[in-house]
Amino acid sequence: LTRAELTGRLGVNRSTVAALVAELVALGAVEEERPGSTHGAGRPSLVVKPCPERVQAVAAEIGVDHVDVVLVGLGGTVLSRRRRRLATTSPPPRDVVTVVRALVGDVLDDSAAGDVVVGLGVALPGVVRESDGCVRFAPNLGWTDEPFGALLTAGLDGLPVRVGNDADLGALAEHLRGAGRGVDDLVFVAGEVGVGGGLIVDGRPLRGAGGYAGEIGHMVVRADGRPCHCGSRGCWETEIGMAAVARALGVPAGSIDDVVERLGALRRAGPDAPVPELEHLGRFIGIGVGNLVNLTNPRLVLLGGLLRQVYPFVAAAVDAGMRTTALRAPAEEVELAVPGLGGDAVLLGAAEAVWQGLLADPVAGIRTSATMGQLRRRLG
Amino acid sequence: LTRAELTGRLGVNRSTVAALVAELVALGAVEEERPGSTHGAGRPSLVVKPCPERVQAVAAEIGVDHVDVVLVGLGGTVLSRRRRRLATTSPPPRDVVTVVRALVGDVLDDSAAGDVVVGLGVALPGVVRESDGCVRFAPNLGWTDEPFGALLTAGLDGLPVRVGNDADLGALAEHLRGAGRGVDDLVFVAGEVGVGGGLIVDGRPLRGAGGYAGEIGHMVVRADGRPCHCGSRGCWETEIGMAAVARALGVPAGSIDDVVERLGALRRAGPDAPVPELEHLGRFIGIGVGNLVNLTNPRLVLLGGLLRQVYPFVAAAVDAGMRTTALRAPAEEVELAVPGLGGDAVLLGAAEAVWQGLLADPVAGIRTSATMGQLRRRLG
């Protein structure tokens, strides 16, 4: 935004804006530049923009068989990334903390690392209690009531930690910075091994009474269907999750790599080549999306994670399944798409959870954050 | 509330509260009384309460085979009620307007009718565009894109009309005055011939992008199940709606009266007598409720309409079905119940839609409302 726009939005005078901006520039949170082109007469107002080089957050995404960690600059730029495979699926939480700690150390050693680290945001496929990051239920990780937030806080030497559900965080990131900018009603479907959902309703995250809303993967769409590991039958996840994709493609269940590789081969064969073996899957993606459209009447449904890679092959079947299921009035208003932030939606959402704490009081937040040097020494 | 409480809540001084209350008393909106018992010393503060006798609304509920109209006093008291059977199911909207007009005339002739009528709130089982009361889709009435709001406004001689979805209005009434008082996350299931839903999320109605949210009856729970009249298959409505209840009870489909009569006979046989033929239905009620619990993590799910009469016989099966479907974390937090306002939840919600317009500016609203005499002459 220009200084002039800030003056208008904040309703304060020019000298106050100048003083506030100067304070944030000194802290390394924003920088100013002359606008590229100017229209009209007079001296152009300076553009104030977030500065990713100095104030940064770390974000982690816990997958079933891997951990991703990225260094994110203020403004949402990924500056450095590391991935590590996990030796086992269903890893114990303590082992995951060890991996996260090592990867955080790695990204802080990157040349892109700046001056201060505001915190660590962590996304995982499970039901998370927001207050303390306790993982109530993450069936694909094999965790029940694990105090993962407390373990991380202890393992990261006091770096502030926020733990959240991967789909909730993906929805947040897409709403603020991705395909859902300016869209007040959207659903983000995080289809990886399991299927989770994050909903933005009237511009705000749908949390529910205890923060557990959005468990769309365990919406029964086929009562008396296949057993789900949650104990129920015919959950949407059993019809469209990784195991269903593997089944449809005829690759061994349990191997994400094989599924991704096969989808890559299909993509190379041509984006328009029909893949009839995925039609049934596409129909069930559409049925579940149709249920969500009937229930929440969103403007946008984003298919993320593994579904982001499946969707291009089955877009017509998904659309047909959705339109059969959803009533016409809400179906007319919805658009289906893949995340604008691509595969980084969830990671950027995890970083966003950290920024949101900072934005309430950036000056105090940055001043009390750990410096890179301090954190490297602690983790070293 | 006492005058002292009003002073505290409004943050104005005592003489301002006295003047505001006096103005509302003069308009017949509120009345004052001495509190029944007094604790502590000093002169007790007067209690200010809504006065149902003078300022009133009319509410109508359009069923598949009948119309109910009630006269409601400010504060939510039903003062007079009329019901008329419709000659046909799938009645044309114009015929329904004629019936509503006649019944409104009847309740205005009741001795309980007061001084002014603020408006008419109408609830119906269908997808309604809020802006103009156009009924986009009401399959059980056989209506598609009917300008019902405009027809009502023309037929009621200018009385302000608000048209809404029955379940949305039931949810609103229960949240404000019924079992959901103080509960910020709840689902109201309106199971009559079809099944609709109204959701309150974080204290606000879940409307969706176009006001069409809550179509839970067309949530597919049994893909490849029975055909639904919406064009899909295995919708929750096909499993638990009136036809399914009739099927389970072995009474002819299509006769609401027969179903209600049979349920009455069962109730007279004893509330604890098991009704094994309803077990399967109860399980499917529970599966759908479990889906809603997974998606929105509510504190309370209210089973209204016909389901209010079915639920007592199948509470255990519903609970079991819900707990099999819902994940443990959200399942632990939810309570299932019937509406606190009983069979009047939807009607009182329709009245509430009228009050909400009034409460923004009660003095102007009451002054510009039609007097009973004016309205009787116009409708006469």
PDB file of C-alpha atoms in Angstrom, chain A residues 78 102 105 172 191 259 364:
ATOM      1  CA  VAL A  78       9.192 -19.088   1.032  1.00  0.00           C
ATOM      2  CA  ALA A 102      16.857 -30.753  12.957  1.00  0.00           C
ATOM      3  CA  GLY A 105      18.198 -25.849  12.452  1.00  0.00           C
ATOM      4  CA  LEU A 172      -6.528 -19.674   5.926  1.00  0.00           C
ATOM      5  CA  GLY A 191      -6.571 -34.725   0.401  1.00  0.00           C
ATOM      6  CA  VAL A 259       0.894 -42.940  -6.596  1.00  0.00           C
ATOM      7  CA  ALA A 364       6.521  -5.607  20.680  1.00  0.00           C
TER       8      ALA A 364
END
